JSON list of C-alpha atoms in Angstrom, two decimals:
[
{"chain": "R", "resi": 1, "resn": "UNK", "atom": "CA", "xyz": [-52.20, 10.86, 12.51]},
{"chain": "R", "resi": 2, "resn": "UNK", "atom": "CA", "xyz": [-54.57, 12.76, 14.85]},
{"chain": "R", "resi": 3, "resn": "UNK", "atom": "CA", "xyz": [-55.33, 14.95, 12.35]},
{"chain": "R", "resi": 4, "resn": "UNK", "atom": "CA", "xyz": [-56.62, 11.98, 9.90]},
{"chain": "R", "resi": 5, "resn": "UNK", "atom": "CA", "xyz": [-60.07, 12.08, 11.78]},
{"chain": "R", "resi": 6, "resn": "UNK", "atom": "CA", "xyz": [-62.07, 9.94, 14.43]},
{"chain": "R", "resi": 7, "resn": "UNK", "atom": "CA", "xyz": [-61.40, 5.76, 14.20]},
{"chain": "R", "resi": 8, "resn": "UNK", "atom": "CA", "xyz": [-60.71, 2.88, 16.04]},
{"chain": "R", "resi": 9, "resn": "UNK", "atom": "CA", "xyz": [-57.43, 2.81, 16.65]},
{"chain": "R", "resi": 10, "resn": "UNK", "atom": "CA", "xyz": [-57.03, -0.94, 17.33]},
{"chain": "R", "resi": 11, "resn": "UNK", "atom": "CA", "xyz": [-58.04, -1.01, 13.40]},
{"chain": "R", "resi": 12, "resn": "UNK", "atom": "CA", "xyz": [-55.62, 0.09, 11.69]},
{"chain": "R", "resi": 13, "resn": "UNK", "atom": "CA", "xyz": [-52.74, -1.88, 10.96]},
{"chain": "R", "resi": 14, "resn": "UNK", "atom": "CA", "xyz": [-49.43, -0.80, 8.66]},
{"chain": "R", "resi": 15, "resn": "UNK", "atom": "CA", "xyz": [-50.28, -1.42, 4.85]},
{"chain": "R", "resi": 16, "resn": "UNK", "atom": "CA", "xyz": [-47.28, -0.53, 2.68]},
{"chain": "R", "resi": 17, "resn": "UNK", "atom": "CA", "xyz": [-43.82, 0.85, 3.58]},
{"chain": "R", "resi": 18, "resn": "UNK", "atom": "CA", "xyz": [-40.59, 2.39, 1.35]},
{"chain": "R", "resi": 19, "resn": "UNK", "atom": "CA", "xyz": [-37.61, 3.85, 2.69]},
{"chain": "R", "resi": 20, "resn": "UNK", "atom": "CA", "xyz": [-35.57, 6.02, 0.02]},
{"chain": "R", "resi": 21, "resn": "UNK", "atom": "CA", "xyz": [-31.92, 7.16, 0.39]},
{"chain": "R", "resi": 22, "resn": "UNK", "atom": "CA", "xyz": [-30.66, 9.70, -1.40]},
{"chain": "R", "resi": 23, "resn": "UNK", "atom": "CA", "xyz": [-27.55, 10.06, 0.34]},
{"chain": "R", "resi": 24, "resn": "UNK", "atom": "CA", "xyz": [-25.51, 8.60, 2.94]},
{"chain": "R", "resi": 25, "resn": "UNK", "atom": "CA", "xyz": [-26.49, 9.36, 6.48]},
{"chain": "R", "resi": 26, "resn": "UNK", "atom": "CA", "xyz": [-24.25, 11.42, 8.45]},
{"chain": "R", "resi": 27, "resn": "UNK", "atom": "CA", "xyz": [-23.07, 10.79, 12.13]},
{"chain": "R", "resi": 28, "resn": "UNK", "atom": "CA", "xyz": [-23.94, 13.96, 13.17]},
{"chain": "R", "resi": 29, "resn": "UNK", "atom": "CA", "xyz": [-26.22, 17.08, 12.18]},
{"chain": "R", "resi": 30, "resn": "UNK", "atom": "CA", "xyz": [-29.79, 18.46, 12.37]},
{"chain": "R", "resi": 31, "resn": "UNK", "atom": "CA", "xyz": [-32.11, 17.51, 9.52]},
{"chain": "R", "resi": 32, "resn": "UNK", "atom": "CA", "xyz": [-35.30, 18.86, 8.72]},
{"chain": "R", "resi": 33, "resn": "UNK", "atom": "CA", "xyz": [-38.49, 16.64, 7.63]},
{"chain": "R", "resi": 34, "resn": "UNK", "atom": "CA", "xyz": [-41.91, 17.66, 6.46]},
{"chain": "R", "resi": 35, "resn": "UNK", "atom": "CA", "xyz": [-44.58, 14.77, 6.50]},
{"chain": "R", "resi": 36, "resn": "UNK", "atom": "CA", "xyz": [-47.73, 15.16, 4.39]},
{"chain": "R", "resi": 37, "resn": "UNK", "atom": "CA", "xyz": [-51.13, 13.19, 3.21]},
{"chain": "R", "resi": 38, "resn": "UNK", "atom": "CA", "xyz": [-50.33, 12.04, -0.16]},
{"chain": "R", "resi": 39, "resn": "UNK", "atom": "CA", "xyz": [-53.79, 10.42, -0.57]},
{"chain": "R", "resi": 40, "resn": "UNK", "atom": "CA", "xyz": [-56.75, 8.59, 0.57]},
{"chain": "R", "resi": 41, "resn": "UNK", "atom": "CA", "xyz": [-58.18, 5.55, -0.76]},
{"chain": "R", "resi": 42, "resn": "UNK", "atom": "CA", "xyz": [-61.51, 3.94, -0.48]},
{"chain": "R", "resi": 43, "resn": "UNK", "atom": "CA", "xyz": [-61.66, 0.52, -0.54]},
{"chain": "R", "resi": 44, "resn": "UNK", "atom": "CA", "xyz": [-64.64, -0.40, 0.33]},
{"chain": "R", "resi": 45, "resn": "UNK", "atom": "CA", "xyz": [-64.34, -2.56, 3.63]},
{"chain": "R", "resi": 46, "resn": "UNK", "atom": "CA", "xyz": [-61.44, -0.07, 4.71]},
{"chain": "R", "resi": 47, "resn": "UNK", "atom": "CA", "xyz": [-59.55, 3.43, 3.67]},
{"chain": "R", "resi": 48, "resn": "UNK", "atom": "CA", "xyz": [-56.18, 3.54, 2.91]},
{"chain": "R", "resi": 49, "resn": "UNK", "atom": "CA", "xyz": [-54.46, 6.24, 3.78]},
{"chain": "R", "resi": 50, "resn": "UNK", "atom": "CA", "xyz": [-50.92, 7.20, 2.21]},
{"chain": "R", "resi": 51, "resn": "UNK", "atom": "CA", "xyz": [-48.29, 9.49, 3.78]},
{"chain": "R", "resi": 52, "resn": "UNK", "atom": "CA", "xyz": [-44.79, 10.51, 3.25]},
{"chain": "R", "resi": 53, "resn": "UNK", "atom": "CA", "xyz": [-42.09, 12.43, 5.10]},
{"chain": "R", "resi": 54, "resn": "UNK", "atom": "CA", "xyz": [-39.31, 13.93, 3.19]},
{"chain": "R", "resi": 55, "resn": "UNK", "atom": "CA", "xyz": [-36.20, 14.94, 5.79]},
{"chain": "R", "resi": 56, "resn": "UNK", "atom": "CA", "xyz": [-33.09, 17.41, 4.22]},
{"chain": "R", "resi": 57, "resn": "UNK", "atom": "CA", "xyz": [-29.57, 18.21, 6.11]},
{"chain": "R", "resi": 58, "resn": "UNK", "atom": "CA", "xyz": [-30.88, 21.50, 7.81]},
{"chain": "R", "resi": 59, "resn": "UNK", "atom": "CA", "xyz": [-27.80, 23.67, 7.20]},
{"chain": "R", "resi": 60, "resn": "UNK", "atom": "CA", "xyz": [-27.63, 22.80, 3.20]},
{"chain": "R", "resi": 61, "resn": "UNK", "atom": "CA", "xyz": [-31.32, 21.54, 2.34]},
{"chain": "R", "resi": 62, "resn": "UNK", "atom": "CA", "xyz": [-29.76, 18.36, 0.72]},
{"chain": "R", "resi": 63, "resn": "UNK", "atom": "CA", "xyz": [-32.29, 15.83, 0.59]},
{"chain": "R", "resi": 64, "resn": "UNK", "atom": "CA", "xyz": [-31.61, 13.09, 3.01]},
{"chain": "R", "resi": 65, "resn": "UNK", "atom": "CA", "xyz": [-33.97, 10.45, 2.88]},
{"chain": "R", "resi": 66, "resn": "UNK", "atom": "CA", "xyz": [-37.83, 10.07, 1.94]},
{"chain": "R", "resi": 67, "resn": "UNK", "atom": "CA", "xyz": [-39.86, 7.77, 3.62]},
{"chain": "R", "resi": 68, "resn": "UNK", "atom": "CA", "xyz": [-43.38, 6.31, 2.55]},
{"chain": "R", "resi": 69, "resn": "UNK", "atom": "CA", "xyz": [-46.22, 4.65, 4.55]},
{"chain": "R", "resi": 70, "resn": "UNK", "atom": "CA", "xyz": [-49.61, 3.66, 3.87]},
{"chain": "R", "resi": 71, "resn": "UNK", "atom": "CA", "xyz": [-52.01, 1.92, 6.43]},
{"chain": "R", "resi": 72, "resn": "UNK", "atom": "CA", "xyz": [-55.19, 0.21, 6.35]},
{"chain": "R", "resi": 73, "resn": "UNK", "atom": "CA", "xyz": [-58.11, 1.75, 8.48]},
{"chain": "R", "resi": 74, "resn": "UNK", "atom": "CA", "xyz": [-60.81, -1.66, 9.03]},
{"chain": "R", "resi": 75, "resn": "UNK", "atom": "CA", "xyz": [-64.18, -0.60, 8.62]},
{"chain": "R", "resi": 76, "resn": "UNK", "atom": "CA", "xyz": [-63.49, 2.75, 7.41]},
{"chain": "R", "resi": 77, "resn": "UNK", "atom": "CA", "xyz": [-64.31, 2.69, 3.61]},
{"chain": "R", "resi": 78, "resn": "UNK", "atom": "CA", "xyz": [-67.27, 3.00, 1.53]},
{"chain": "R", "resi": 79, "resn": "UNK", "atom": "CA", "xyz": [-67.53, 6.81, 1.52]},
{"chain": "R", "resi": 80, "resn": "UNK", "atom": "CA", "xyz": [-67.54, 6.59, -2.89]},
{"chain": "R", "resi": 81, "resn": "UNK", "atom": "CA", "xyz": [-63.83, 7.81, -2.81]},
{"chain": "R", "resi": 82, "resn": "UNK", "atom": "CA", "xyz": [-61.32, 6.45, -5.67]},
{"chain": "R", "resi": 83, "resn": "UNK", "atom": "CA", "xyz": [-59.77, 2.81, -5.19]},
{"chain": "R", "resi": 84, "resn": "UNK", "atom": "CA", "xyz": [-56.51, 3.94, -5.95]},
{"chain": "R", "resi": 85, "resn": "UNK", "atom": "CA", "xyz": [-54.03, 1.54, -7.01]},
{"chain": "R", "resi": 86, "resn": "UNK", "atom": "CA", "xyz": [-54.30, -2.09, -7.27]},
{"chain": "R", "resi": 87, "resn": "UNK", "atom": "CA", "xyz": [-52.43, -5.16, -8.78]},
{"chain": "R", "resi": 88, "resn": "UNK", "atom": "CA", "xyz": [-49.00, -7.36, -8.17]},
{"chain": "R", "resi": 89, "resn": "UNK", "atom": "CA", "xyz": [-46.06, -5.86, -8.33]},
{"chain": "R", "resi": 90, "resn": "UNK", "atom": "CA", "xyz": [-42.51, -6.83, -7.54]},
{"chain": "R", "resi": 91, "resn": "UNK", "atom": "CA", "xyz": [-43.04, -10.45, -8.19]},
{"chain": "R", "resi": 92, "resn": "UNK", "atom": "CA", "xyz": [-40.87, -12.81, -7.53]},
{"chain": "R", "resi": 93, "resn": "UNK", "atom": "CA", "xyz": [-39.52, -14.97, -10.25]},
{"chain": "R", "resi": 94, "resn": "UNK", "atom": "CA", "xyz": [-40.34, -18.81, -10.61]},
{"chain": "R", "resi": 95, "resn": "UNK", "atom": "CA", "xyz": [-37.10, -20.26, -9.30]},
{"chain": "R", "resi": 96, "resn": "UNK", "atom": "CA", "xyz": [-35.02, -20.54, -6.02]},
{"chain": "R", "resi": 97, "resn": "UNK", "atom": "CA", "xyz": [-33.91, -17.00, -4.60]},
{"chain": "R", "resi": 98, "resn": "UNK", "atom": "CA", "xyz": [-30.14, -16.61, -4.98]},
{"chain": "R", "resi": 99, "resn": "UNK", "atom": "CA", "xyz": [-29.91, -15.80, -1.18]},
{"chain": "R", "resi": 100, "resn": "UNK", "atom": "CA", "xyz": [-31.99, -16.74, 2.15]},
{"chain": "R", "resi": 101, "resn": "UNK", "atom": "CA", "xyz": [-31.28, -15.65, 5.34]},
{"chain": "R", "resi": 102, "resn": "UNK", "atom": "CA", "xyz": [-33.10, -16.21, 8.57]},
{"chain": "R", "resi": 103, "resn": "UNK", "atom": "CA", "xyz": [-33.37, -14.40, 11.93]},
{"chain": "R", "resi": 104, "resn": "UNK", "atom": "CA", "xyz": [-35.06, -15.30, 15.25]},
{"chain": "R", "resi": 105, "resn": "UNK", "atom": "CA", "xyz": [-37.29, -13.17, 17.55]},
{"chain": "R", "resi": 106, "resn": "UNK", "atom": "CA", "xyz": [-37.46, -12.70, 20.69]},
{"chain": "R", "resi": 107, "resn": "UNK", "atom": "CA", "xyz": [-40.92, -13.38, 22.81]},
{"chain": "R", "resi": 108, "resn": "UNK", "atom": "CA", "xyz": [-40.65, -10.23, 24.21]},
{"chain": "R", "resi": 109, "resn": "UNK", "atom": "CA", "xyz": [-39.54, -8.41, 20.60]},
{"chain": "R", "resi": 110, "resn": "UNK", "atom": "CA", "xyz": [-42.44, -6.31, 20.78]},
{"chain": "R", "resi": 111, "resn": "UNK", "atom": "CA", "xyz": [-41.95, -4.63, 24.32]},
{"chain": "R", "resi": 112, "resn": "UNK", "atom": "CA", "xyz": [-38.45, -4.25, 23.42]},
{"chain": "R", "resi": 113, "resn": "UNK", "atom": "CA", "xyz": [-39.27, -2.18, 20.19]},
{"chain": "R", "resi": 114, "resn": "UNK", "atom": "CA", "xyz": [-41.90, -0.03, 21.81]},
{"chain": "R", "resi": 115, "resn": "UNK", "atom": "CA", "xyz": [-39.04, 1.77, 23.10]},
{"chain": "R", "resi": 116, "resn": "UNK", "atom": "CA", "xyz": [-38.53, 3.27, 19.59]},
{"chain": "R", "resi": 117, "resn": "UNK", "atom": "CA", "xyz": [-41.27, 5.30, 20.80]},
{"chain": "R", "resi": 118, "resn": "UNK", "atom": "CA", "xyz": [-44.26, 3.32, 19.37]},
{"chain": "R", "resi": 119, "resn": "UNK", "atom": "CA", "xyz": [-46.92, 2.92, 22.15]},
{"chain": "R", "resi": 120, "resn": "UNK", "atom": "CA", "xyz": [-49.75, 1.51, 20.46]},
{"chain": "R", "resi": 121, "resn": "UNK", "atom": "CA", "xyz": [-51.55, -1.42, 23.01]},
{"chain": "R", "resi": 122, "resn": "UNK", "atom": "CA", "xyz": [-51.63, -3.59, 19.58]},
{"chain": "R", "resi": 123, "resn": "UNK", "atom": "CA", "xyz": [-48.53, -4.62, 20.30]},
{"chain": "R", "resi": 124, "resn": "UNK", "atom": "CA", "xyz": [-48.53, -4.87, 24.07]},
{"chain": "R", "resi": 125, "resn": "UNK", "atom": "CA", "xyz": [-52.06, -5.32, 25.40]},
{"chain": "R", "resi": 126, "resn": "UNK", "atom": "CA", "xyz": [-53.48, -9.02, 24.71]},
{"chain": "R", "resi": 127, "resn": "UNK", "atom": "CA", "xyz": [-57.32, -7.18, 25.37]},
{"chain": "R", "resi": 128, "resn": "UNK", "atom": "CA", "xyz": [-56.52, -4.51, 23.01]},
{"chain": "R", "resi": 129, "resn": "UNK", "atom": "CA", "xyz": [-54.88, -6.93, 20.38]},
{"chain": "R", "resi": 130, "resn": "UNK", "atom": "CA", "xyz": [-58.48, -8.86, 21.05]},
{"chain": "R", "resi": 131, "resn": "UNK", "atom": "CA", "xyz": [-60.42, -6.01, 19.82]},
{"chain": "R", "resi": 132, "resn": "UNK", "atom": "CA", "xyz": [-58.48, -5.55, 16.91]},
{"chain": "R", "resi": 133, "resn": "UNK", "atom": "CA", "xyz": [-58.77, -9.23, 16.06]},
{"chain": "R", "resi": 134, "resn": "UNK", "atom": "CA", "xyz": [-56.02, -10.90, 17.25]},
{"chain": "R", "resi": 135, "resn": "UNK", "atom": "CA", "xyz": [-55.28, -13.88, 19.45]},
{"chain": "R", "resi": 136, "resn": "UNK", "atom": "CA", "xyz": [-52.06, -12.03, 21.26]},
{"chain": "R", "resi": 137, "resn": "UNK", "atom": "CA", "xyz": [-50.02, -9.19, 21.00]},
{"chain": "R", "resi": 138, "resn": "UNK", "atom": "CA", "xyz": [-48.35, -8.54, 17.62]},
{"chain": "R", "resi": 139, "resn": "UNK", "atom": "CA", "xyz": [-45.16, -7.63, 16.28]},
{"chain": "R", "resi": 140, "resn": "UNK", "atom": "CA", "xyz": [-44.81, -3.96, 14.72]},
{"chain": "R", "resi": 141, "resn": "UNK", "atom": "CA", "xyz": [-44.49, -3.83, 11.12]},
{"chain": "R", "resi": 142, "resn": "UNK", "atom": "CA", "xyz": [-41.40, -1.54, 11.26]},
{"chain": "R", "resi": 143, "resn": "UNK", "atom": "CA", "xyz": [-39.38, -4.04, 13.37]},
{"chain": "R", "resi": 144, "resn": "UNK", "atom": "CA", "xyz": [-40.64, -6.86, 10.85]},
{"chain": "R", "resi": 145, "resn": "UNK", "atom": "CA", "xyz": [-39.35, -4.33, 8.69]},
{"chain": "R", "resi": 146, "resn": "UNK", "atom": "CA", "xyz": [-36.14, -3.50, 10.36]},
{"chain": "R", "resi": 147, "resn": "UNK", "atom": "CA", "xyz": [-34.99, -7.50, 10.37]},
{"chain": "R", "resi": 148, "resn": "UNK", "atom": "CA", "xyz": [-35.87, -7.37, 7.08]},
{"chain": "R", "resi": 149, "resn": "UNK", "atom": "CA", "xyz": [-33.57, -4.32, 6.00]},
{"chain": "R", "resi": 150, "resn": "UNK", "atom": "CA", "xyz": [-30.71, -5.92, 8.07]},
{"chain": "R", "resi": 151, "resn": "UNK", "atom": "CA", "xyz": [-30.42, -9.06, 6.02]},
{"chain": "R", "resi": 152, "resn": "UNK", "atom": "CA", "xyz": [-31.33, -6.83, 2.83]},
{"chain": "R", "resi": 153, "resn": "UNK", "atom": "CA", "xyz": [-28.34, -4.69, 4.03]},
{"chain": "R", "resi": 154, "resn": "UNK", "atom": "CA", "xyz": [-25.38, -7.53, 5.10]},
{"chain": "R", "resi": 155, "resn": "UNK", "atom": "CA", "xyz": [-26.53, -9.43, 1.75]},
{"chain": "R", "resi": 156, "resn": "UNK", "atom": "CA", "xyz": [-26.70, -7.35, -0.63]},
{"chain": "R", "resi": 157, "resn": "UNK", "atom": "CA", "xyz": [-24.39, -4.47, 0.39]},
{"chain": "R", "resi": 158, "resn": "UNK", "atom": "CA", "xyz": [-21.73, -6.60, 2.70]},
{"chain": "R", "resi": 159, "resn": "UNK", "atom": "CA", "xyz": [-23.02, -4.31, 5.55]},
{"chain": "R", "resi": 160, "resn": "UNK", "atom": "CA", "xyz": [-22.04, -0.79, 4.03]},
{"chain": "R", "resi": 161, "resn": "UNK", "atom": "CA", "xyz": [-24.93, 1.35, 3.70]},
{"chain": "R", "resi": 162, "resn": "UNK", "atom": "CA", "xyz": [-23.35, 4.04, 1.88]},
{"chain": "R", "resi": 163, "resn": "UNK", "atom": "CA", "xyz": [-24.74, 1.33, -0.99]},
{"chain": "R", "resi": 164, "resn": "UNK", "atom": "CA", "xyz": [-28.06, 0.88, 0.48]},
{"chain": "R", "resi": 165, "resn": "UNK", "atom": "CA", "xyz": [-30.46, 3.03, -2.09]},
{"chain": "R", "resi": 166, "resn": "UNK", "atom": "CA", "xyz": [-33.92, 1.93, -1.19]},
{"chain": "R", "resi": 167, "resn": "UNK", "atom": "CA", "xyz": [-36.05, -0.35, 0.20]},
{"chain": "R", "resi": 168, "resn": "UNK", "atom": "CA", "xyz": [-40.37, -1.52, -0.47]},
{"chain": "R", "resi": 169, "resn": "UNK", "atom": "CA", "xyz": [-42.75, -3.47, 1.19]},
{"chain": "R", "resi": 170, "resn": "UNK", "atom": "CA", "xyz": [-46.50, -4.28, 1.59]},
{"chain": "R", "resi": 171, "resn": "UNK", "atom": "CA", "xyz": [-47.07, -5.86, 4.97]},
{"chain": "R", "resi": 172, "resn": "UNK", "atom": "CA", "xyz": [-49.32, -9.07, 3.93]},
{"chain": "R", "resi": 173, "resn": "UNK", "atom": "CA", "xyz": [-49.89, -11.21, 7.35]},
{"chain": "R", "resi": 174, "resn": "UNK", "atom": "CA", "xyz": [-49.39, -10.15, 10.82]},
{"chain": "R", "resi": 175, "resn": "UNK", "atom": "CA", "xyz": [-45.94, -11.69, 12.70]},
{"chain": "R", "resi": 176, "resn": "UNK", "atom": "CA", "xyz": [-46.23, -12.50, 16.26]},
{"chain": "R", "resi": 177, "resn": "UNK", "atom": "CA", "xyz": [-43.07, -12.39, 18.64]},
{"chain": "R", "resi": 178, "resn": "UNK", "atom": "CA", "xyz": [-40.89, -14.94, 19.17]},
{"chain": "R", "resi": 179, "resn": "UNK", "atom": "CA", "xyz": [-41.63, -15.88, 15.43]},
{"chain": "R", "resi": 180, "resn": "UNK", "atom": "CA", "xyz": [-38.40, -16.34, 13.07]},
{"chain": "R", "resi": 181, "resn": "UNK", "atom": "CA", "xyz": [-37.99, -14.35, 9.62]},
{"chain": "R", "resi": 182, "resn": "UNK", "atom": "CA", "xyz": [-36.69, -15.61, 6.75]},
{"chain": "R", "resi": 183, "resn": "UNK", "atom": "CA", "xyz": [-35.98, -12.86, 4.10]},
{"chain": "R", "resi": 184, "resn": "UNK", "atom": "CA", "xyz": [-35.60, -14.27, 0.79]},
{"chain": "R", "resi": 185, "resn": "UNK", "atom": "CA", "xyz": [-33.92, -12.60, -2.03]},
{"chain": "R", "resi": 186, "resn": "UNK", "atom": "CA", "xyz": [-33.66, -12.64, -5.93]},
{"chain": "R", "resi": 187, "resn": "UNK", "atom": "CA", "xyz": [-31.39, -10.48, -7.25]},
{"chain": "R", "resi": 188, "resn": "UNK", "atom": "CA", "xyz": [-30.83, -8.52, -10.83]},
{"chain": "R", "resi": 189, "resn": "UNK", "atom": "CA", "xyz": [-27.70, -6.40, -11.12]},
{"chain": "R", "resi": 190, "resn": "UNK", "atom": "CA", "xyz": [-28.64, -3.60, -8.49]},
{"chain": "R", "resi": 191, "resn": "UNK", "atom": "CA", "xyz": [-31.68, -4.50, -7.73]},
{"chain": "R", "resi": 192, "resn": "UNK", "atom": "CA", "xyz": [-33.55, -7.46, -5.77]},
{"chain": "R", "resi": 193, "resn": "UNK", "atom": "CA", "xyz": [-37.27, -8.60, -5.03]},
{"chain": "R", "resi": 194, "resn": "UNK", "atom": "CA", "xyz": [-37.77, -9.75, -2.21]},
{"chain": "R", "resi": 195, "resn": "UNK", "atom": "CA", "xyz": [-40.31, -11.75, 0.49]},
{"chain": "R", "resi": 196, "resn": "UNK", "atom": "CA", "xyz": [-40.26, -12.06, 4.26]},
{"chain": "R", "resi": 197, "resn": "UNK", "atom": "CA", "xyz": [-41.79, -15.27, 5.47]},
{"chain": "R", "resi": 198, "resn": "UNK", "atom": "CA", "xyz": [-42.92, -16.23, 9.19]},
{"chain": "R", "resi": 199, "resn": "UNK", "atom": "CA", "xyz": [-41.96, -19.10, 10.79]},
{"chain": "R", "resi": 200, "resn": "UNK", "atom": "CA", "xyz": [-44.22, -21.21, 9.47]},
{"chain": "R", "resi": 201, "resn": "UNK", "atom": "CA", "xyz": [-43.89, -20.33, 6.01]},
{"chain": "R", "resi": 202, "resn": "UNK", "atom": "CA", "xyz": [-46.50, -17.96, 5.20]},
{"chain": "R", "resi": 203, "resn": "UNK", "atom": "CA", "xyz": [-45.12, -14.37, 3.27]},
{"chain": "R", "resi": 204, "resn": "UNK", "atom": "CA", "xyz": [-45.29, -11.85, 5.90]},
{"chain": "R", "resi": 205, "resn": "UNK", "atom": "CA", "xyz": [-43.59, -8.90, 4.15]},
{"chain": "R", "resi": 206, "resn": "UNK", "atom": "CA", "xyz": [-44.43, -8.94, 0.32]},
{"chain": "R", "resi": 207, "resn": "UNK", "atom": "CA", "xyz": [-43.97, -7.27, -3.01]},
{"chain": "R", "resi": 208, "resn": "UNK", "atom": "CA", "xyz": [-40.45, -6.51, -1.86]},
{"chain": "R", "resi": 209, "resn": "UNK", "atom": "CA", "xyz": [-37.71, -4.50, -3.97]},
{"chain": "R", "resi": 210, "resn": "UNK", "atom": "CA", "xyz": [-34.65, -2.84, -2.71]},
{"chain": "R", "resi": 211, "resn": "UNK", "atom": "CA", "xyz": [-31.89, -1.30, -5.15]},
{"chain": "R", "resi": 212, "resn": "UNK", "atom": "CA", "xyz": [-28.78, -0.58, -3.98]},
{"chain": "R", "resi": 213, "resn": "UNK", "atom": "CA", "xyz": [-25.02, 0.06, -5.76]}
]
C-alpha cells in the first residue's frame, strides 16, 4: 500500500473483495505469496485501485489460494485514466432466498478484530472516523466479510471447507459494531448469490457469489 503513492488515508475504504481456493488448506507448512497491482481505475470523484496476492505451498509450488481486493481512494480520481469496469453483477433473483442466517456483533467487534493486525484509526478512533466521514468508528470490511464467509461456509458446505471453492463481494454501505448481519442466500447447484444486510435492513455486502462442491 505505501508504495500506491501519497493520500489520505482516512479515505479510502475497502471496495471489492474475492477469496479463491484452489485447494484445501493444510494444518501445517510454509506457503509463499506474491501480491501485485492488477490495475488502477479512474473514476472520477475517486481511484480504484485493484490488487491481488497469489500464495503456493512453498516446498511444491501448488497453488494455495488467490485472494483479490480493490479499494476506493475518495477524492483521488480525475487524472483521465480508464473507468474500468462497471455494471450489476451477481444479482439476486426476484424471490425469497432459500436460506437466511443472522449473526450479532459485538460493540467492541472492531477493537477485537484489530488484533488481526489491522491498525487503521477508521476503525478505532471516533476523530479519525470524523475525518473520513463518519459518525463513529466502523467495522472492517474483512470481519463483515469473515461473518459473512462463516454462514456461507456452515450453510452451504455443513461446515467442511475442503468444499468451500470461492467466495465475492463488493462492500456497498459501511457496518458499525454492535450491528447484526444477516447473510442471505440463493442457491443454484454449486453455486449461490448472495447479500449481507445490516441491522436495519440496508445491503451491506453486495453482488455476492460463492461456489463451492
Amino acid at each position: 500500500m505505501p508504495s500506491l503513492g501519497d493520500f489520505n488515508p482516512a479515505m479510502l475504504v475497502h471496495g471489492e473483495q474475492s477469496v479463491e481456493l484452489h485447494r484445501e488448506i493444510p494444518v501445517k507448512g510454509t506457503l509463499r505469496s506474491t501480491g501485485k497491482v492488477e490495475a488502477i481505475y479512474d473514476k472520477g470523484k475517486g481511484a480504484v485501485i485493484v490488487m491481488s496476492t497469489s500464495a503456493v505451498l512453498a516446498d511444491t509450488n501448488e497453488p494455495l489460494f488467490t485472494n483479490t481486493m480493490s479499494v476506493f481512494i475518495r477524492g483521488e480520481g480525475g487524472f483521465g485514466g480508464d473507468r474500468g469496469p462497471s455494471g450489476p453483477q451477481n444479482v439476486p433473483p426476484d424471490r425469497a432466498p432459500d436460506h437466511s442466517v443472522t449473526y450479532q456483533t459485538r460493540e467492541d467487534q472492531a477493537l477485537l478484530y484489530r488484533l488481526s493486525g489491522d491498525r487503521n484509526p477508521l476503525h478505532s478512533d471516533p476523530k479519525f472516523a470524523e475525518m473520513g466521514g463518519f459518525p463513529k468508528p466502523i467495522l472492517h470490511g474483512l470481519c463483515t466479510y469473515g461473518f459473512t464467509g462463516r454462514a456461507l461456509l456452515h450453510t452451504l458446505c455443513d461446515g467442511d471447507p475442503a468444499r468451500f471453492r470461492k467466495m465475492e463481494g463488493r462492500f456497498s454501505s459501511p457496518v458499525f459494531p454492535g450491528e447484526a448481519l444477516t447473510v442471505n442466500m440463493w442457491v443454484d447447484g454449486e453455486s449461490a448469490v448472495f447479500q449481507t444486510c445490516g441491522g436495519d435492513g440496508r445491503v451491506v455486502l453486495d453482488a455476492g457469489l460463492c461456489t463451492f462442491s
